[in-house]
Coordinates of C-alpha atoms in Angstrom, one line a residue:
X1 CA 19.7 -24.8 -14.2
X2 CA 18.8 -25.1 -10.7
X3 CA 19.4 -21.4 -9.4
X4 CA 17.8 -20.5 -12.4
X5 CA 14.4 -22.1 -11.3
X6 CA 15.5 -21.0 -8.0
X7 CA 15.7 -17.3 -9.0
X8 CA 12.6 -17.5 -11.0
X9 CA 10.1 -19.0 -8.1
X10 CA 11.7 -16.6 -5.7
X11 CA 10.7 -14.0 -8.3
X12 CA 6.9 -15.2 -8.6
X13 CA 6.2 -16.0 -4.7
X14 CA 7.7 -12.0 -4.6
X15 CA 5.2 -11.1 -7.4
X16 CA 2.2 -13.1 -6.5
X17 CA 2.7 -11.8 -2.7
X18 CA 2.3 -8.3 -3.8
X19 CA -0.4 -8.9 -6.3
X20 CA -2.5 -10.8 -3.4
X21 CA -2.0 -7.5 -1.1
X22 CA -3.1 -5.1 -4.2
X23 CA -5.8 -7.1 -4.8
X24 CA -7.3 -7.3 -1.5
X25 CA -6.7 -3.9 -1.1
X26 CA -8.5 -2.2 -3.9
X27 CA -11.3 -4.9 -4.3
X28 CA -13.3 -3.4 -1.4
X29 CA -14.0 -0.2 -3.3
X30 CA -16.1 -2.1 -5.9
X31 CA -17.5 -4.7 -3.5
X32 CA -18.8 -1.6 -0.8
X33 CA -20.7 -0.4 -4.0
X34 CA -22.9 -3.5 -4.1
X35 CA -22.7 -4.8 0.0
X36 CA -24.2 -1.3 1.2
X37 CA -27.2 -1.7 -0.8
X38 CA -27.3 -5.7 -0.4
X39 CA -26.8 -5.7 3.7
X40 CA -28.3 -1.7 4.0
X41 CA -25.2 -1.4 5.6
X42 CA -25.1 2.5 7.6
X43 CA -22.3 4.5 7.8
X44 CA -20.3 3.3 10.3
X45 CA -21.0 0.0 9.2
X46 CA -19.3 0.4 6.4
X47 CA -16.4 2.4 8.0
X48 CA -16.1 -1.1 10.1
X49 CA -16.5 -3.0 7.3
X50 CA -13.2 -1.1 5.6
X51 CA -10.8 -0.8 8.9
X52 CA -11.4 -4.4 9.6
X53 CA -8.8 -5.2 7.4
X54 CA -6.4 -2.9 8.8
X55 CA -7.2 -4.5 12.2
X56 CA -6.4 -7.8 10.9
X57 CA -3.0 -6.7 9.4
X58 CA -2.7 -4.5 12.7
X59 CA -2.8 -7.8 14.8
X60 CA -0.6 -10.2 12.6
X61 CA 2.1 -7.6 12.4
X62 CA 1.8 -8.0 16.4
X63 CA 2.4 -11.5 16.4
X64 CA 3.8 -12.5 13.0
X65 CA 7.1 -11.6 14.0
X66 CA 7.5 -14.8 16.0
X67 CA 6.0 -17.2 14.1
X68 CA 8.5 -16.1 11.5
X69 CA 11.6 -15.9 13.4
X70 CA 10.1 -19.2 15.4
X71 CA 9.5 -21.4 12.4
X72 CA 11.2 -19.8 9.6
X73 CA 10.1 -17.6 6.5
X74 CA 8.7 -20.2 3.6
X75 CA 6.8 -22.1 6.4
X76 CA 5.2 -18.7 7.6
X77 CA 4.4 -17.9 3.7
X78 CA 2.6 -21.8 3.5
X79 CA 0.4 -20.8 6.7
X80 CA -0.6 -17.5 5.6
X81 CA -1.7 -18.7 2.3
X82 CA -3.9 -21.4 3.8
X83 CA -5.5 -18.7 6.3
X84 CA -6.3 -16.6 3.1
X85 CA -7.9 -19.1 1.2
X86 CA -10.5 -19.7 4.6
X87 CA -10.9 -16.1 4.8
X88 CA -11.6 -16.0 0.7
X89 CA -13.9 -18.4 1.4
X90 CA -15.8 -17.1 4.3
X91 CA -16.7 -14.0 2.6
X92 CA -17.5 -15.6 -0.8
X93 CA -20.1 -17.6 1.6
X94 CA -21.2 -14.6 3.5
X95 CA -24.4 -14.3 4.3
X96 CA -24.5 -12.0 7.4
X97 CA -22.3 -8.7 8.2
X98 CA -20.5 -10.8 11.0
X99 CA -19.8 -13.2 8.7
X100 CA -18.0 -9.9 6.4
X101 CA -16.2 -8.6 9.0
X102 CA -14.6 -12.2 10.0
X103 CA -13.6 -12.8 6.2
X104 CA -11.7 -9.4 6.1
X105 CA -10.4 -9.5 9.3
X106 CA -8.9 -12.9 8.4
X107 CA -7.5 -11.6 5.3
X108 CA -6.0 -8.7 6.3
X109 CA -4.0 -10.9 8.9
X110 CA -2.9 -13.4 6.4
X111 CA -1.8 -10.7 3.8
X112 CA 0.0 -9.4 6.6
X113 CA 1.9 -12.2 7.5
X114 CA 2.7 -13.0 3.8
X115 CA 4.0 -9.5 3.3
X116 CA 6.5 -9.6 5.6
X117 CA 7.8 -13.2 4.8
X118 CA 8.0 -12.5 1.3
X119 CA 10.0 -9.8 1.4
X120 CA 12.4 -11.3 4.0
X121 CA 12.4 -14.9 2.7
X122 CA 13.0 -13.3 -1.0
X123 CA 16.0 -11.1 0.4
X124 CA 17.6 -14.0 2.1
X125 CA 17.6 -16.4 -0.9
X126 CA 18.9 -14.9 -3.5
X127 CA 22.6 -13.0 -4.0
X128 CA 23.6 -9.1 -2.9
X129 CA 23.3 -7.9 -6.3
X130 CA 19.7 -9.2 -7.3
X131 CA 18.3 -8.5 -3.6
X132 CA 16.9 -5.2 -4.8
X133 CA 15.1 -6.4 -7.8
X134 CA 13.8 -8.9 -6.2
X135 CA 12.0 -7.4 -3.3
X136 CA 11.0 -4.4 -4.6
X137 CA 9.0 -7.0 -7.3
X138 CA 6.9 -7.1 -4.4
X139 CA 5.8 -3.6 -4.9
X140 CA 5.0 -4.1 -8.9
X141 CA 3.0 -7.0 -7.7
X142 CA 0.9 -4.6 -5.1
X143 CA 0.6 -2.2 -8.4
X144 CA -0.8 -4.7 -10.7
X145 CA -2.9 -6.5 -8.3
X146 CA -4.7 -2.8 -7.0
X147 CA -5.2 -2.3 -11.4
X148 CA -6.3 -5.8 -11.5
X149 CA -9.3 -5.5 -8.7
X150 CA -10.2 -2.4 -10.6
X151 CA -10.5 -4.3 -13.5
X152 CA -12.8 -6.8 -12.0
X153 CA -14.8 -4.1 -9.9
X154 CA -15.6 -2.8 -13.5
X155 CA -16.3 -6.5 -14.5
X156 CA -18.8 -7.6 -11.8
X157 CA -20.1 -3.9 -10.7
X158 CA -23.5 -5.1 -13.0
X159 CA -23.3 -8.4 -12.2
X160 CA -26.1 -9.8 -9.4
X161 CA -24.1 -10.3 -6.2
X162 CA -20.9 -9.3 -8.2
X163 CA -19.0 -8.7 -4.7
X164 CA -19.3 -12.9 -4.4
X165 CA -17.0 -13.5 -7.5
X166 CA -14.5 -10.2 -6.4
X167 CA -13.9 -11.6 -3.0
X168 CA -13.4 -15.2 -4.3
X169 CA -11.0 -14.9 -7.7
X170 CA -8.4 -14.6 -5.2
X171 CA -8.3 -17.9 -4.3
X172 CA -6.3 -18.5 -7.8
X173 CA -3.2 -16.4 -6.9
X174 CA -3.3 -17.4 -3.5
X175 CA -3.0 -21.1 -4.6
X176 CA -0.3 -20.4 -7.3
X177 CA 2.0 -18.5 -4.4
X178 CA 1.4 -22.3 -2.3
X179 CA 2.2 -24.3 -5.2
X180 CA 5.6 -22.0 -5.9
X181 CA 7.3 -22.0 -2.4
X182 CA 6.4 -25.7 -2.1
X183 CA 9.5 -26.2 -4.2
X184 CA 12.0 -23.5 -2.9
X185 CA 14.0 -24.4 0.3
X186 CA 13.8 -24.2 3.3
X187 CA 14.9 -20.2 4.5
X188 CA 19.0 -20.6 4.4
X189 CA 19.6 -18.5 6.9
X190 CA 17.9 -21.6 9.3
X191 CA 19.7 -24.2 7.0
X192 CA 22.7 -26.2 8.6
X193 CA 24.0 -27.7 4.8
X194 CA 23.7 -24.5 4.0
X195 CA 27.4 -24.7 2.4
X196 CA 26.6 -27.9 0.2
X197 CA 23.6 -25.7 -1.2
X198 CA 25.7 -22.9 -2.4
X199 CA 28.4 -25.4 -4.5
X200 CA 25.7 -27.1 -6.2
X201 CA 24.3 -23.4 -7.4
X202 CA 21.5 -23.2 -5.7
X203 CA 22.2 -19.5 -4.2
X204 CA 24.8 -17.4 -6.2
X205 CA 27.9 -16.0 -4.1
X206 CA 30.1 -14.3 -5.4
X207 CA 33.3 -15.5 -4.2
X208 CA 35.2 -18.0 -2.2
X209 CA 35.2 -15.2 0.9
X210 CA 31.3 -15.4 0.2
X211 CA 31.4 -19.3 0.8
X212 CA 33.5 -19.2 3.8
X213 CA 31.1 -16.5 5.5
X214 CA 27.8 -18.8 4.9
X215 CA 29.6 -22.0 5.8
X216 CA 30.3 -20.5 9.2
X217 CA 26.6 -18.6 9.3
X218 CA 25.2 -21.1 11.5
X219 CA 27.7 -20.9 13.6
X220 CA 27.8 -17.3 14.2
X221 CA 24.2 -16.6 14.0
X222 CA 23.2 -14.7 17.6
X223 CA 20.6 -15.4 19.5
X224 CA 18.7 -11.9 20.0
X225 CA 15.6 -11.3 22.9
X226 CA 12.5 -8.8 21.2
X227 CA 13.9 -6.1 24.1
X228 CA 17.4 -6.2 22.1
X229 CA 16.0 -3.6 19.6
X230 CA 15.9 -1.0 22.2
X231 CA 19.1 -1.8 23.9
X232 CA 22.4 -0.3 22.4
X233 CA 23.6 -4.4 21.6
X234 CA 25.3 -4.3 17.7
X235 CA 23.7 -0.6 17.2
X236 CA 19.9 -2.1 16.9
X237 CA 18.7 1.2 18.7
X238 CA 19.9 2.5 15.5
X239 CA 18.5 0.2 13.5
X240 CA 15.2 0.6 15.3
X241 CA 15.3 4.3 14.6
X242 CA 15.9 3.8 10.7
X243 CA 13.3 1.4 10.5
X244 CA 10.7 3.1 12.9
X245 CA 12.0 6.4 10.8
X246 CA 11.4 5.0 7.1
X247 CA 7.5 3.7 7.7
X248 CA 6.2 6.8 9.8
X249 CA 7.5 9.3 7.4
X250 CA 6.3 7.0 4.4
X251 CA 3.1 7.8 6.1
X252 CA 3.8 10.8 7.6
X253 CA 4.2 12.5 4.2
X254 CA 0.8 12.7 3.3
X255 CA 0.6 9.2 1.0
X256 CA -2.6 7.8 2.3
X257 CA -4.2 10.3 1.0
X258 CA -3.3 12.7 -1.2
X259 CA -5.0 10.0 -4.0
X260 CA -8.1 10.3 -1.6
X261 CA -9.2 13.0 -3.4
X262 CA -7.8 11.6 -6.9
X263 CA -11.3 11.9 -8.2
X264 CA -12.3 15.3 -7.4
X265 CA -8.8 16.4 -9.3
X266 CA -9.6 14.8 -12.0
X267 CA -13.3 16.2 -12.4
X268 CA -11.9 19.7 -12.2
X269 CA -9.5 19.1 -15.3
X270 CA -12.9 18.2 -17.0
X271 CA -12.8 14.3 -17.2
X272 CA -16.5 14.7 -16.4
X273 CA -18.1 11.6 -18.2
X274 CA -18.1 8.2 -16.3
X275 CA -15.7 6.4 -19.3
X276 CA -13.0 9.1 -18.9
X277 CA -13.1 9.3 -15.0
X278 CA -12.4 5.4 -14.7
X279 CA -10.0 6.0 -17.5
X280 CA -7.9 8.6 -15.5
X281 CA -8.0 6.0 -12.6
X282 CA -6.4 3.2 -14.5
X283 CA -3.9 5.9 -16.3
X284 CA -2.9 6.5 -12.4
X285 CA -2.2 2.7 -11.5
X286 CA 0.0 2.5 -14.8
X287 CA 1.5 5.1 -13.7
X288 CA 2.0 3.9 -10.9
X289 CA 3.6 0.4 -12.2
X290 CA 5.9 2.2 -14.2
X291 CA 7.2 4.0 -12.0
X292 CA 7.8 0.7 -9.3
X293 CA 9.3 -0.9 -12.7
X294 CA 11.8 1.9 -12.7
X295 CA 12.6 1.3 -9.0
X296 CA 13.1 -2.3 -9.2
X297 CA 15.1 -1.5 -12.5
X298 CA 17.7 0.9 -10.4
X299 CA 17.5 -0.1 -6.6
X300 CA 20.6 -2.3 -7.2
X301 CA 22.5 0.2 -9.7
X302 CA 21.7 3.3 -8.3
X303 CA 21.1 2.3 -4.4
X304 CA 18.4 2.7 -2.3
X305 CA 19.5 6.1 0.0
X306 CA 19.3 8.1 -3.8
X307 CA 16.3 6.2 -4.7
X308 CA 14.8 7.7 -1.6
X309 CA 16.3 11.0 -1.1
X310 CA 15.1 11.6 -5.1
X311 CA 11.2 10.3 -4.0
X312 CA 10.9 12.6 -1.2
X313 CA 12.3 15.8 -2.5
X314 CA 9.2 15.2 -5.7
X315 CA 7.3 13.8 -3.1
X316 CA 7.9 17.2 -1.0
X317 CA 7.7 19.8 -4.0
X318 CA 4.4 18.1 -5.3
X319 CA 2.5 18.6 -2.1
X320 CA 3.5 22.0 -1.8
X321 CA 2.1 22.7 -4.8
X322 CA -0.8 20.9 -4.4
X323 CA -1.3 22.7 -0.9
X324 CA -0.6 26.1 -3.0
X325 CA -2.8 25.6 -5.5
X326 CA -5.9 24.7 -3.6
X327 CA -5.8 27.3 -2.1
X328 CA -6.3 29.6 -5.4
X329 CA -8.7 26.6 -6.9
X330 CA -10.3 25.1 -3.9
X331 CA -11.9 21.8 -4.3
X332 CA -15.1 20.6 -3.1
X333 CA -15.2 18.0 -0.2
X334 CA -17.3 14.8 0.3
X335 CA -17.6 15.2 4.4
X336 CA -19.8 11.7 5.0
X337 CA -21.6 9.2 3.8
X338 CA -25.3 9.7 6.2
X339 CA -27.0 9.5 2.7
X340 CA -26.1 5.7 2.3
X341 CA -28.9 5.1 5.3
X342 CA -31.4 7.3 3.7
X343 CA -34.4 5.6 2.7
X344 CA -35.4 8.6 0.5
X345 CA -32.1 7.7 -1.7
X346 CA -32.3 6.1 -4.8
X347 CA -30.3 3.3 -5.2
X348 CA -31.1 2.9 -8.9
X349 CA -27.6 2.7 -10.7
X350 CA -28.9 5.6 -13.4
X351 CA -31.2 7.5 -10.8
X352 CA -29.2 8.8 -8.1
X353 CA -30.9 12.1 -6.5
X354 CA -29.0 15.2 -7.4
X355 CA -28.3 18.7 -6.0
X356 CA -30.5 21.2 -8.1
X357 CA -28.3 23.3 -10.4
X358 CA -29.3 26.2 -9.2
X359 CA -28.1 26.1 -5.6
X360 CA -24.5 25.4 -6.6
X361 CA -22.5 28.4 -5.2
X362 CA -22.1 31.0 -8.6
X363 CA -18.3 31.4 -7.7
X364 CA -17.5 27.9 -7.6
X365 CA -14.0 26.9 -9.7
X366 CA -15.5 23.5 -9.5
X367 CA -17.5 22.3 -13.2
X368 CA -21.5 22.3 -11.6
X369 CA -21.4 18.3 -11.9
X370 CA -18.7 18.1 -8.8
X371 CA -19.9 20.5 -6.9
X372 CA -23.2 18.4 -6.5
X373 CA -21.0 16.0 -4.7
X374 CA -21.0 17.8 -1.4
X375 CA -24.9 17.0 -0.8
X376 CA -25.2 14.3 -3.3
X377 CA -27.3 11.7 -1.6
X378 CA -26.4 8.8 -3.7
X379 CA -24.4 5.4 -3.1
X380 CA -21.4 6.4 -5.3
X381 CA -20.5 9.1 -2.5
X382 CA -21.9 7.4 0.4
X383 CA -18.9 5.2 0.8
X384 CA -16.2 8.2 0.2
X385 CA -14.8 8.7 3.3
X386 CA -14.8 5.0 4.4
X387 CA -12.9 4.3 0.5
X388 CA -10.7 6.8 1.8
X389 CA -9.5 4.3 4.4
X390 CA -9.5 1.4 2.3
X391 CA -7.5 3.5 0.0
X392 CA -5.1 4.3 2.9
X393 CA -3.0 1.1 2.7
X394 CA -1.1 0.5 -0.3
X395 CA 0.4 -0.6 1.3
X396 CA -0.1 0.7 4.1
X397 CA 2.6 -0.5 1.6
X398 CA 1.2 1.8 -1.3
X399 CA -0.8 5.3 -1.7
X400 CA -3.8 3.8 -3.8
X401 CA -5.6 6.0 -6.4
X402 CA -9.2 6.6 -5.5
X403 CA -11.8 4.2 -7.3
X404 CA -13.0 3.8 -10.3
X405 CA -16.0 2.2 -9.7
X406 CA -16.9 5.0 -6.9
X407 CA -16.7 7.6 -9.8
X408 CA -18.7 4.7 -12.5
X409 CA -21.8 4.6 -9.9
X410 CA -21.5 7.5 -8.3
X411 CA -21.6 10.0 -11.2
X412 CA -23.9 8.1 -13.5
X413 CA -26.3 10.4 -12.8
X414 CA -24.4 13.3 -12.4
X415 CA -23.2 12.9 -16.0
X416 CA -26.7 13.2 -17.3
X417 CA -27.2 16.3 -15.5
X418 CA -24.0 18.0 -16.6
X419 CA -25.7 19.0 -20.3
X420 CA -28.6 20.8 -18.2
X421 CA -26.3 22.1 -15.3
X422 CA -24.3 23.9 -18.5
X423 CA -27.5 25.9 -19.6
X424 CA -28.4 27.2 -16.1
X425 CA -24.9 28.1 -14.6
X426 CA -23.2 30.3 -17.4
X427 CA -22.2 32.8 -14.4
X428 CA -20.5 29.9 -12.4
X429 CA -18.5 28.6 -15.5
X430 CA -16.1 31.8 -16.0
X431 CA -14.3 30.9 -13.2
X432 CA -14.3 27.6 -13.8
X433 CA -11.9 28.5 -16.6
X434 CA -9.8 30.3 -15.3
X435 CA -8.9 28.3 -12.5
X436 CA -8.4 25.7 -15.5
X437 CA -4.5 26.2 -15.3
X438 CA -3.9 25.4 -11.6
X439 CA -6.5 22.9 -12.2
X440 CA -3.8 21.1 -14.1
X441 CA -0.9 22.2 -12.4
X442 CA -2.3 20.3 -8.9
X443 CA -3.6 17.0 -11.9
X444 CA 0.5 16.6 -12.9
X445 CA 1.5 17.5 -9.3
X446 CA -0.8 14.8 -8.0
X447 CA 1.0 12.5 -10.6
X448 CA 4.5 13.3 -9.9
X449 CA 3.8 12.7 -6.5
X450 CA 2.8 9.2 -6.9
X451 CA 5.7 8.6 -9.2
X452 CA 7.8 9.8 -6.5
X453 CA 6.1 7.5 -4.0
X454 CA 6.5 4.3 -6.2
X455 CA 10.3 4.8 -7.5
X456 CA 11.4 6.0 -3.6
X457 CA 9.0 5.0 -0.1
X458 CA 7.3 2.4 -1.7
X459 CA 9.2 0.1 -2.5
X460 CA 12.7 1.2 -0.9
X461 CA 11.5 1.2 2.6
X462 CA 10.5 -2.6 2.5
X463 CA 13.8 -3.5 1.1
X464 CA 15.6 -1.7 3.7
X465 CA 14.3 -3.3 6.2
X466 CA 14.3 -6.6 4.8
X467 CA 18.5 -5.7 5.0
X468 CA 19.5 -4.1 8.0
X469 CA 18.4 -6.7 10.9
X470 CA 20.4 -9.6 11.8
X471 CA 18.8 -12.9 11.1
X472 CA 17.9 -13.7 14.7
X473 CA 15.2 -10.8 14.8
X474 CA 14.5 -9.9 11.6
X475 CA 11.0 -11.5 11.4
X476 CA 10.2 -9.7 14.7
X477 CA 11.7 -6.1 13.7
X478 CA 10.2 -5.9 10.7
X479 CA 6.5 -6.8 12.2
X480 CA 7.6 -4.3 15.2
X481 CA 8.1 -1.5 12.4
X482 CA 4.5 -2.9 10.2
X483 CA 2.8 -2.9 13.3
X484 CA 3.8 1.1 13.4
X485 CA 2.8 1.1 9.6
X486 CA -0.4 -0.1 10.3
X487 CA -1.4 1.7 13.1
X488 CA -0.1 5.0 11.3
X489 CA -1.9 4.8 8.6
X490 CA -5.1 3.7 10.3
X491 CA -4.6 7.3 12.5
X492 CA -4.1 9.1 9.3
X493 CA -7.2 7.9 7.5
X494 CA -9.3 8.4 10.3
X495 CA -8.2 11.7 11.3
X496 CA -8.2 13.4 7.6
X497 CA -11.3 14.7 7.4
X498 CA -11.3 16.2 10.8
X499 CA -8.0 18.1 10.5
X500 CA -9.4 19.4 7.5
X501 CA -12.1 20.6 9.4
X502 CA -9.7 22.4 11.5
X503 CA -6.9 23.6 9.2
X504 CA -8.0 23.3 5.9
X505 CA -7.2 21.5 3.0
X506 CA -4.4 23.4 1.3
X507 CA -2.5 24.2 5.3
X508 CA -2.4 20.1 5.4
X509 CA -1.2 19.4 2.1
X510 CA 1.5 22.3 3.3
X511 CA 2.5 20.3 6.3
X512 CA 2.5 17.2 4.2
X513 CA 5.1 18.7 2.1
X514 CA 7.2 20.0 5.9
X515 CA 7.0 16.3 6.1
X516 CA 8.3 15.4 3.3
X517 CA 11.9 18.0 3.6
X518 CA 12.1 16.4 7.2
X519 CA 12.3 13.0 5.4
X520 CA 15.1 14.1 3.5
X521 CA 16.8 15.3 6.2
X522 CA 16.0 11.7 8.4
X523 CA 17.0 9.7 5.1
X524 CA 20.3 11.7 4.4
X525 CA 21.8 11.4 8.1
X526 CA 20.5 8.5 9.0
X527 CA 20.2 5.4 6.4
X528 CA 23.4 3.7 5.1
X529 CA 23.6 2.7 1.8
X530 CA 23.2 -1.3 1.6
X531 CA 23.5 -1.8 -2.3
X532 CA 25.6 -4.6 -3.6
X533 CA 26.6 -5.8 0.5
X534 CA 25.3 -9.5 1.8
X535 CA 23.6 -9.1 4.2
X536 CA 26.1 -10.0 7.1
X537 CA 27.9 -6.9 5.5
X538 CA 25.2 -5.0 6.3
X539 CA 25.1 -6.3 9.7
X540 CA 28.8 -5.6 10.2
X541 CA 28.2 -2.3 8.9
X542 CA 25.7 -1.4 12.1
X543 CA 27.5 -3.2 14.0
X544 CA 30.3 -0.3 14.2
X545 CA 29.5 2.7 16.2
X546 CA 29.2 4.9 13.3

């Protein structure tokens, strides 16, 4: 009964971990909606406003490392939770910008720390064969918590000061994930009766060889300096490279944003009302929960090197397409958001000032409605590029699909201008339909590719490194490798829409998918399998030259 309640609070402090991250993650897109008009915030304002999570994360994956190898896993979970319910709280009280940028910045860090305590506290407690299921929970969590904070950006997008009630409803899960680990134990792996433990069932080993490894663990654990990943000590310079390896290329292959332009897709398959377009959104995070479910379902059956070989070969094909594709069907690009400063701009939710029909381009394979979005001057498209950040992180852990609530405001008025924009563009809409084919081709390719993402880099390269340090320096590799995460993805968002500028849109989705075949090639002769092995198998395993 006991590693049964065991097993199920390691599962929900996993869950409510990644539902936290999701949450904080795709609850910006709605709040920006309502803050830019409320604090007339400019352009790079908001663009601050976004990245000062990333910042935040950026800086506890510098230091989080130590406070988790320092004081152990469950008490680094404990402090992080507390430092997200002040930073919930300063920007439900915000009154000022300041005041914004302080909340974020203090959430960001504290979902930071969690996610890599979670993961390595949840990989610790529980047995070989469960560690897969277990960890990569995290990942549903950050699935259903980015769905859930679309949900409530649809909610409270009417409601006065709406972004209030966002930024504070996660303050529930938050204290939930306290009120779980209060219960657990104490990390094992720092736990001298660590023995007595497993013979009254409280972690699940398989055998009496099993036993006779953890009863000597504390014995044997080495002491390891932060330099020691570089040095060829037990292989870590290997280890290094794998983990270094696994989060650039997670990045590397295009994931932040690929869904940045998730709305534009889906306008040129003709979900051009505001109901369907946030419909299409939520069908892309279900999709996108499914396919983590599968993960979970087969990281311990199948392993994780086939898990993530399979990804990024869909991952790869996908973008190629994509890249292929857009070239035939171009699609129109939001470049900034100068028109959120405008004081011309309508701010009205159903009067946003719109491009007249008749200056769309006649050859466009975009329906009239989208094209407007290149000079549209409303809110909706002010905040594109700086949602493209926010959008950036799923993680950092996850690619996260484009928002909802952008498309809801944002083409409100665009949707009342589509019936006219159909009279007075007959000679635009031929091509239109005949692009419709690759239209769709690039809509499934977009949707394979985040299936790909969510059964292989998402979840798998988390749990991999959760494995393949010894205990001694596993809280400061993986922050070493998160730090890399972070700062990746933060280049990647940022530097988007200017190598777009420079290459164009269907040469970048072509190097994407060059990306994504050198990942296979890094995966295939570089990451043992680690299925089914404890984790001082593992180490043993990197231990050996080879």
């Amino acid at each position: 009964g006991r590693a049964l309640l065991v097993l199920l609070l390691s599962a929900t402090v996993s869950l409510l971990g990644g539902l936290i991250f999701g949450y904080e993650l795709g609850i910006i897109s709605g709040a920006l909606l309502q803050l830019q008009i409320d604090f007339h915030l400019s352009c790079f304002k908001q663009e601050v406003l976004v990245s000062a999570l990333l910042i935040g994360a950026l800086l506890a994956s510098l230091v989080g490392g130590i406070l988790i190898d320092r004081h152990g896993r469950r008490r680094a979970i404990l402090v992080s939770n507390l430092v997200l319910l002040v930073g919930s709280l300063i920007l439900t009280l915000a009154r000022t910008f300041t005041g914004l940028v302080i909340g974020r910045m203090t959430v960001g860090f504290a979902v930071s720390v969690s996610s890599m305590a979670c993961c390595i506290y949840v990989s610790e407690m529980v047995a070989a064969h469960q560690r897969g299921l277990l960890v990569s929970l995290y990942e549903v969590g950050i699935t259903v918590g980015i769905l859930l904070s679309y949900a409530l950006n649809y909610t409270f997008a009417d409601v006065d000061e709406g972004w209030r009630y966002m930024f504070g409803l996660a303050i529930a899960p938050t204290a939930m994930q306290f009120l779980s680990i209060l219960f657990l134990p104490v990390n094992p792996v720092k736990l001298s009766s660590w023995d007595s433990d497993c013979q009254k069932g409280l972690i699940q080993l398989h055998d009496t060889e099993d036993r006779a490894a953890a009863k000597q663990e504390p014995y044997k654990e080495k002491h390891y300096s932060f330099l020691d990943l570089f040095r060829t000590r037990d292989n870590m310079r290997r280890r290094t490279l794998v983990g270094l390896g696994l989060v650039l290329f997670q990045q590397f292959t295009g994931q932040p944003n690929v869904l940045g332009y998730a709305s534009k897709i889906f306008h040129s398959v003709g979900f051009q009302n505001n109901s369907s377009a946030i419909l299409a959104s939520v069908g892309l995070g279900a999709i996108k929960v499914v396919a983590t479910l599968v993960a979970m379902a087969f990281a311990d059956k199948v392993g994780r090197r086939v898990l993530l070989i399979a990804g990024c070969v869909v991952m790869a094909i996908a973008v190629t397409t994509i890249g292929l594709t857009s070239r035939l069907a171009p699609l129109a690009m939001a470049r900034d958001c100068k028109a959120a400063t405008d004081p011309n701009a309508s701010h009205s939710l159903t009067q946003q000032p719109l491009m007249p029909v008749s200056s769309q381009p006649t050859v466009s394979p975009i329906p009239p409605a989208l094209g407007a979005g290149k000079s549209q001057a409303g809110p909706g498209f002010a905040a594109a590029r700086s949602l493209t950040k926010a959008f950036a992180n799923t993680q950092s852990r996850e690619g996260v699909l484009n928002s909802s609530l952008t498309q809801k405001r944002g083409l409100l008025g665009q949707a009342k201008e589509e019936t006219v924009g159909s009279a007075g563009s007959s000679s635009g809409s031929a091509p239109w339909a005949e692009h419709m084919v690759l239209n769709w081709i690039t809509l499934l390719s977009m949707m394979a590719f985040v299936s790909a993402f969510s059964v292989g880099f998402g979840p798998m390269t988390w749990l991999v490194l959760s494995e393949i340090y010894p205990a001694g320096i596993r809280g400061r590799a993986f922050a070493f490798c998160n730090s890399f995460n972070w700062a990746a993805n933060l280049l990647i968002s940022l530097s988007f829409l200017d190598l777009i500028d420079a290459i164009g849109f269907s040469s970048m989705f072509l190097l994407y998918g060059l990306m994504g075949v050198m990942a296979v090639i890094f995966i295939y002769l570089f990451v043992p399998e680690t299925k089914g092995q404890s984790l001082e198998e593992i180490d043993q395993q990197f231990s050996r030259k080879r």
